[in-house]
Coordinates of C-alpha atoms in Angstrom, one line a residue:
X1 CA -17.2 10.0 -24.3
X2 CA -16.8 6.5 -23.0
X3 CA -14.7 6.7 -19.9
X4 CA -14.6 4.6 -16.8
X5 CA -15.8 5.4 -13.1
X6 CA -13.5 4.1 -10.5
X7 CA -14.8 3.4 -6.8
X8 CA -11.9 3.2 -4.4
X9 CA -12.4 2.0 -0.7
X10 CA -9.7 1.9 2.0
X11 CA -9.7 -0.5 4.7
X12 CA -9.2 0.4 8.5
X13 CA -5.6 0.3 9.7
X14 CA -4.5 -3.4 9.8
X15 CA -7.9 -4.8 9.1
X16 CA -8.3 -5.5 5.3
X17 CA -12.2 -6.7 5.8
X18 CA -13.5 -3.4 7.4
X19 CA -13.7 -0.2 5.5
X20 CA -12.8 3.1 7.2
X21 CA -15.2 5.3 8.6
X22 CA -13.7 7.9 10.4
X23 CA -10.3 9.5 8.9
X24 CA -10.1 11.3 5.6
X25 CA -7.9 9.8 2.9
X26 CA -6.6 11.2 -0.5
X27 CA -6.5 8.9 -3.5
X28 CA -3.9 8.9 -6.1
X29 CA -4.0 7.5 -9.6
X30 CA -0.6 7.0 -11.4
X31 CA 0.3 5.5 -14.6
X32 CA 2.6 2.2 -14.9
X33 CA 5.7 4.6 -14.7
X34 CA 4.3 6.1 -11.3
X35 CA 3.7 9.6 -13.0
X36 CA 0.3 11.1 -11.6
X37 CA -2.2 10.6 -14.2
X38 CA -3.2 13.9 -15.9
X39 CA -5.9 13.7 -18.5
X40 CA -8.1 16.2 -20.4
X41 CA -6.9 18.9 -17.7
X42 CA -7.4 17.2 -14.5
X43 CA -4.7 15.9 -12.2
X44 CA -5.8 12.5 -10.5
X45 CA -4.1 12.9 -7.3
X46 CA -5.1 14.2 -3.7
X47 CA -8.4 13.0 -4.4
X48 CA -10.8 13.1 -1.2
X49 CA -11.9 10.1 -0.1
X50 CA -14.5 10.3 3.2
X51 CA -15.8 7.3 5.0
X52 CA -13.1 5.2 3.3
X53 CA -14.6 5.7 -0.1
X54 CA -14.1 7.9 -3.4
X55 CA -15.9 7.9 -6.6
X56 CA -13.6 9.2 -9.4
X57 CA -15.6 9.5 -12.8
X58 CA -14.1 10.3 -16.0
X59 CA -11.2 7.8 -15.9
X60 CA -9.7 7.3 -19.7
X61 CA -9.1 3.6 -20.4
X62 CA -6.2 2.3 -19.4
X63 CA -4.0 0.3 -16.8
X64 CA -3.2 2.3 -13.8
X65 CA -1.9 2.0 -10.1
X66 CA -3.7 3.3 -7.3
X67 CA -3.3 4.1 -3.6
X68 CA -4.1 6.6 -0.8
X69 CA -2.5 8.5 1.8
X70 CA -3.5 10.0 5.0
X71 CA -2.3 13.7 4.3
X72 CA -3.7 16.3 2.5
X73 CA -1.6 18.0 -0.5
X74 CA 1.2 20.0 1.0
X75 CA 1.0 18.2 4.4
X76 CA 2.7 15.4 5.8
X77 CA 5.9 13.6 3.6
X78 CA 6.1 14.6 0.2
X79 CA 5.2 13.6 -2.5
X80 CA 1.9 11.8 -1.4
X81 CA 1.8 12.2 2.7
X82 CA 1.9 9.9 5.5
X83 CA 0.4 6.3 6.2
X84 CA 0.2 5.0 2.6
X85 CA -2.1 2.3 1.7
X86 CA -0.8 -0.7 -0.4
X87 CA -0.8 0.0 -4.2
X88 CA -3.1 -1.9 -6.3
X89 CA -3.2 -2.3 -10.1
X90 CA -6.2 -1.5 -11.9
X91 CA -7.5 -2.0 -15.7
X92 CA -10.2 0.2 -16.7
X93 CA -11.8 -0.4 -20.1
X94 CA -14.3 1.9 -21.8
X95 CA -17.4 2.4 -19.8
X96 CA -16.4 0.4 -16.8
X97 CA -17.5 0.9 -13.2
X98 CA -14.3 -0.7 -11.2
X99 CA -14.0 -1.1 -7.7
X100 CA -10.9 -1.4 -5.9
X101 CA -10.1 -2.1 -2.2
X102 CA -7.0 -0.4 -0.9
X103 CA -5.4 -2.2 2.4
X104 CA -4.1 0.0 5.0
X105 CA -1.6 -1.9 6.9
X106 CA -0.2 -1.1 10.4
X107 CA 3.2 -0.2 11.1
X108 CA 3.8 -3.7 12.3
X109 CA 2.7 -5.4 9.1
X110 CA 5.1 -2.9 7.0
X111 CA 7.8 -3.3 9.4
X112 CA 7.8 -7.1 9.6
X113 CA 7.9 -7.1 5.7
X114 CA 10.4 -4.5 5.4
X115 CA 12.8 -6.2 7.8
X116 CA 12.3 -9.6 6.1
X117 CA 13.1 -8.2 2.4
X118 CA 16.1 -6.5 3.7
X119 CA 17.2 -9.5 5.3
X120 CA 16.2 -11.7 2.2
X121 CA 18.3 -9.4 -0.1
X122 CA 21.4 -8.8 1.9
X123 CA 23.4 -11.0 -0.5
X124 CA 21.9 -8.9 -3.4
X125 CA 22.2 -5.7 -1.9
X126 CA 26.1 -6.3 -1.2
X127 CA 26.9 -7.5 -4.8
X128 CA 24.6 -5.0 -6.8
X129 CA 25.1 -1.9 -4.5
X130 CA 28.4 -2.4 -2.5
X131 CA 26.2 -2.2 0.8
X132 CA 28.1 -3.3 3.5
X133 CA 26.4 -6.5 5.4
X134 CA 26.7 -4.5 8.7
X135 CA 24.5 -1.8 7.5
X136 CA 22.0 -4.4 6.4
X137 CA 22.3 -6.1 9.8
X138 CA 21.8 -2.9 11.6
X139 CA 18.6 -2.1 9.5
X140 CA 16.9 -5.3 10.2
X141 CA 17.8 -5.0 14.0
X142 CA 16.5 -1.5 14.1
X143 CA 13.1 -2.4 12.8
X144 CA 12.6 -5.3 14.8
X145 CA 13.7 -3.4 18.1
X146 CA 11.0 -0.5 17.1
X147 CA 8.5 -3.3 16.6
X148 CA 8.9 -4.9 19.7
X149 CA 7.7 -1.8 21.6
X150 CA 4.4 -1.6 19.3
X151 CA 1.4 -3.8 19.8
X152 CA 0.8 -6.4 17.1
X153 CA -2.7 -6.2 15.1
X154 CA -4.8 -9.1 14.9
X155 CA -4.2 -9.3 11.2
X156 CA -0.6 -9.3 11.1
X157 CA -0.3 -11.8 14.3
X158 CA -2.4 -14.1 12.4
X159 CA -0.3 -13.9 8.9
X160 CA 2.8 -14.4 10.9
X161 CA 1.6 -17.8 11.9
X162 CA 2.2 -18.8 8.5
X163 CA 5.9 -18.5 8.8
X164 CA 5.6 -21.4 11.1
X165 CA 4.4 -23.8 8.7
X166 CA 7.1 -25.7 6.7
X167 CA 7.4 -24.7 3.0
X168 CA 6.8 -28.0 1.8
X169 CA 3.3 -28.3 3.6
X170 CA 2.6 -24.7 2.2
X171 CA 3.3 -26.1 -1.1
X172 CA 1.1 -29.4 -0.8
X173 CA -1.8 -27.0 0.2
X174 CA -1.9 -25.7 -3.1

Protein backbone atom coordinates (compact mmCIF):
# COMPACT_ATOMS: atom_id res chain seq x y z
CA UNK A 1 0.00 0.00 0.00
CA UNK A 2 1.32 3.44 -0.82
CA UNK A 3 0.21 5.56 2.09
CA UNK A 4 1.99 8.54 3.62
CA UNK A 5 3.56 9.23 6.99
CA UNK A 6 2.77 12.52 8.69
CA UNK A 7 5.16 13.95 11.26
CA UNK A 8 3.50 16.60 13.39
CA UNK A 9 5.54 19.01 15.51
CA UNK A 10 3.93 21.34 18.07
CA UNK A 11 5.54 24.55 19.27
CA UNK A 12 5.81 25.96 22.78
CA UNK A 13 3.00 28.33 23.74
CA UNK A 14 3.48 31.63 21.95
CA UNK A 15 6.87 30.54 20.61
CA UNK A 16 6.79 29.47 16.94
CA UNK A 17 10.45 28.48 16.74
CA UNK A 18 10.80 26.02 19.62
CA UNK A 19 9.16 22.62 19.92
CA UNK A 20 7.18 21.74 23.04
CA UNK A 21 9.01 19.25 25.24
CA UNK A 22 6.94 19.04 28.43
CA UNK A 23 3.20 18.82 27.86
CA UNK A 24 1.27 16.10 26.09
CA UNK A 25 -0.87 17.05 23.10
CA UNK A 26 -3.40 15.20 20.97
CA UNK A 27 -3.35 15.54 17.17
CA UNK A 28 -6.46 15.63 14.99
CA UNK A 29 -6.60 15.14 11.23
CA UNK A 30 -9.76 16.31 9.52
CA UNK A 31 -10.90 16.35 5.93
CA UNK A 32 -11.56 19.63 4.15
CA UNK A 33 -15.15 19.58 5.43
CA UNK A 34 -13.95 19.49 9.04
CA UNK A 35 -14.83 15.85 9.67
CA UNK A 36 -12.30 13.65 11.44
CA UNK A 37 -10.46 11.43 8.96
CA UNK A 38 -11.64 7.82 9.19
CA UNK A 39 -9.97 5.26 6.97
CA UNK A 40 -9.41 1.52 7.02
CA UNK A 41 -10.97 1.12 10.46
CA UNK A 42 -8.96 3.92 12.09
CA UNK A 43 -10.15 7.27 13.37
CA UNK A 44 -7.37 9.91 13.13
CA UNK A 45 -8.20 11.94 16.20
CA UNK A 46 -6.78 12.23 19.73
CA UNK A 47 -3.44 10.85 18.54
CA UNK A 48 -0.95 11.37 21.40
CA UNK A 49 2.00 13.67 20.78
CA UNK A 50 4.81 13.40 23.31
CA UNK A 51 7.56 16.01 23.51
CA UNK A 52 5.72 18.00 20.85
CA UNK A 53 5.85 15.25 18.24
CA UNK A 54 3.65 12.57 16.73
CA UNK A 55 4.55 10.32 13.81
CA UNK A 56 1.36 9.15 12.14
CA UNK A 57 1.74 6.36 9.57
CA UNK A 58 -0.75 5.05 7.02
CA UNK A 59 -2.35 8.31 5.93
CA UNK A 60 -4.22 7.87 2.65
CA UNK A 61 -3.39 10.36 -0.13
CA UNK A 62 -5.42 13.54 0.11
CA UNK A 63 -5.74 17.07 1.43
CA UNK A 64 -6.32 17.45 5.17
CA UNK A 65 -6.39 19.95 7.97
CA UNK A 66 -4.24 19.16 10.99
CA UNK A 67 -4.30 20.66 14.50
CA UNK A 68 -3.75 19.59 18.08
CA UNK A 69 -5.49 20.05 21.41
CA UNK A 70 -4.18 19.94 24.93
CA UNK A 71 -6.87 17.59 26.29
CA UNK A 72 -7.26 13.83 26.10
CA UNK A 73 -10.45 12.41 24.62
CA UNK A 74 -13.41 13.06 26.92
CA UNK A 75 -11.61 15.87 28.77
CA UNK A 76 -11.75 19.62 28.25
CA UNK A 77 -14.14 21.47 25.96
CA UNK A 78 -15.80 19.19 23.36
CA UNK A 79 -15.18 18.16 20.68
CA UNK A 80 -11.37 18.54 20.65
CA UNK A 81 -10.45 19.82 24.10
CA UNK A 82 -8.68 22.91 25.40
CA UNK A 83 -5.85 25.05 24.02
CA UNK A 84 -5.96 24.33 20.33
CA UNK A 85 -3.07 25.02 17.98
CA UNK A 86 -3.51 26.82 14.70
CA UNK A 87 -4.89 24.70 11.88
CA UNK A 88 -2.56 23.77 9.00
CA UNK A 89 -3.54 22.47 5.58
CA UNK A 90 -1.49 19.46 4.49
CA UNK A 91 -1.40 17.71 1.13
CA UNK A 92 -0.12 14.13 1.25
CA UNK A 93 0.64 12.02 -1.79
CA UNK A 94 1.39 8.33 -2.19
CA UNK A 95 4.53 7.37 -0.29
CA UNK A 96 5.13 10.88 1.08
CA UNK A 97 6.86 11.63 4.34
CA UNK A 98 5.31 14.97 5.32
CA UNK A 99 6.26 17.27 8.19
CA UNK A 100 4.03 19.98 9.59
CA UNK A 101 4.60 22.36 12.49
CA UNK A 102 1.59 23.52 14.50
CA UNK A 103 1.88 26.92 16.17
CA UNK A 104 0.52 26.95 19.70
CA UNK A 105 -0.52 30.58 20.21
CA UNK A 106 -0.76 32.30 23.56
CA UNK A 107 -4.07 33.62 24.87
CA UNK A 108 -2.79 37.12 24.13
CA UNK A 109 -2.14 36.26 20.50
CA UNK A 110 -5.57 34.66 20.04
CA UNK A 111 -7.32 37.44 21.91
CA UNK A 112 -5.80 40.30 19.94
CA UNK A 113 -6.61 38.65 16.62
CA UNK A 114 -10.14 37.79 17.75
CA UNK A 115 -10.84 41.35 18.93
CA UNK A 116 -9.39 42.74 15.71
CA UNK A 117 -11.47 40.36 13.58
CA UNK A 118 -14.71 41.22 15.40
CA UNK A 119 -14.02 44.95 15.15
CA UNK A 120 -13.07 44.71 11.46
CA UNK A 121 -16.18 42.68 10.62
CA UNK A 122 -18.61 44.79 12.70
CA UNK A 123 -20.49 46.23 9.71
CA UNK A 124 -20.76 42.81 8.05
CA UNK A 125 -22.02 41.24 11.28
CA UNK A 126 -24.72 43.87 11.47
CA UNK A 127 -25.73 43.53 7.80
CA UNK A 128 -25.61 39.75 7.42
CA UNK A 129 -26.63 38.59 10.89
CA UNK A 130 -28.36 41.64 12.38
CA UNK A 131 -25.91 41.76 15.27
CA UNK A 132 -26.46 44.85 17.37
CA UNK A 133 -23.35 47.11 17.08
CA UNK A 134 -23.40 47.53 20.88
CA UNK A 135 -22.84 43.78 21.26
CA UNK A 136 -19.85 43.96 18.92
CA UNK A 137 -18.38 46.91 20.81
CA UNK A 138 -18.96 45.20 24.17
CA UNK A 139 -17.29 41.99 22.94
CA UNK A 140 -14.20 43.84 21.71
CA UNK A 141 -13.98 45.88 24.92
CA UNK A 142 -14.36 42.76 27.09
CA UNK A 143 -11.58 40.90 25.26
CA UNK A 144 -9.28 43.92 25.44
CA UNK A 145 -10.00 44.37 29.17
CA UNK A 146 -9.10 40.73 29.77
CA UNK A 147 -5.89 41.02 27.76
CA UNK A 148 -4.81 44.07 29.76
CA UNK A 149 -4.63 41.78 32.80
CA UNK A 150 -2.38 39.21 31.11
CA UNK A 151 1.34 39.33 30.33
CA UNK A 152 2.19 39.70 26.65
CA UNK A 153 4.47 37.03 25.23
CA UNK A 154 7.48 38.27 23.20
CA UNK A 155 6.21 36.93 19.86
CA UNK A 156 2.88 38.73 20.19
CA UNK A 157 4.60 41.92 21.35
CA UNK A 158 6.86 41.88 18.31
CA UNK A 159 4.07 41.16 15.82
CA UNK A 160 2.00 43.98 17.33
CA UNK A 161 4.79 46.38 16.33
CA UNK A 162 3.83 45.64 12.71
CA UNK A 163 0.55 47.53 13.31
CA UNK A 164 2.56 50.75 13.74
CA UNK A 165 4.03 50.51 10.22
CA UNK A 166 1.89 52.49 7.73
CA UNK A 167 0.21 50.21 5.19
CA UNK A 168 1.86 51.98 2.23
CA UNK A 169 5.29 51.25 3.75
CA UNK A 170 4.34 47.57 4.19
CA UNK A 171 3.17 47.42 0.57
CA UNK A 172 6.48 48.87 -0.66
CA UNK A 173 8.53 46.16 1.09
CA UNK A 174 6.97 43.41 -0.76
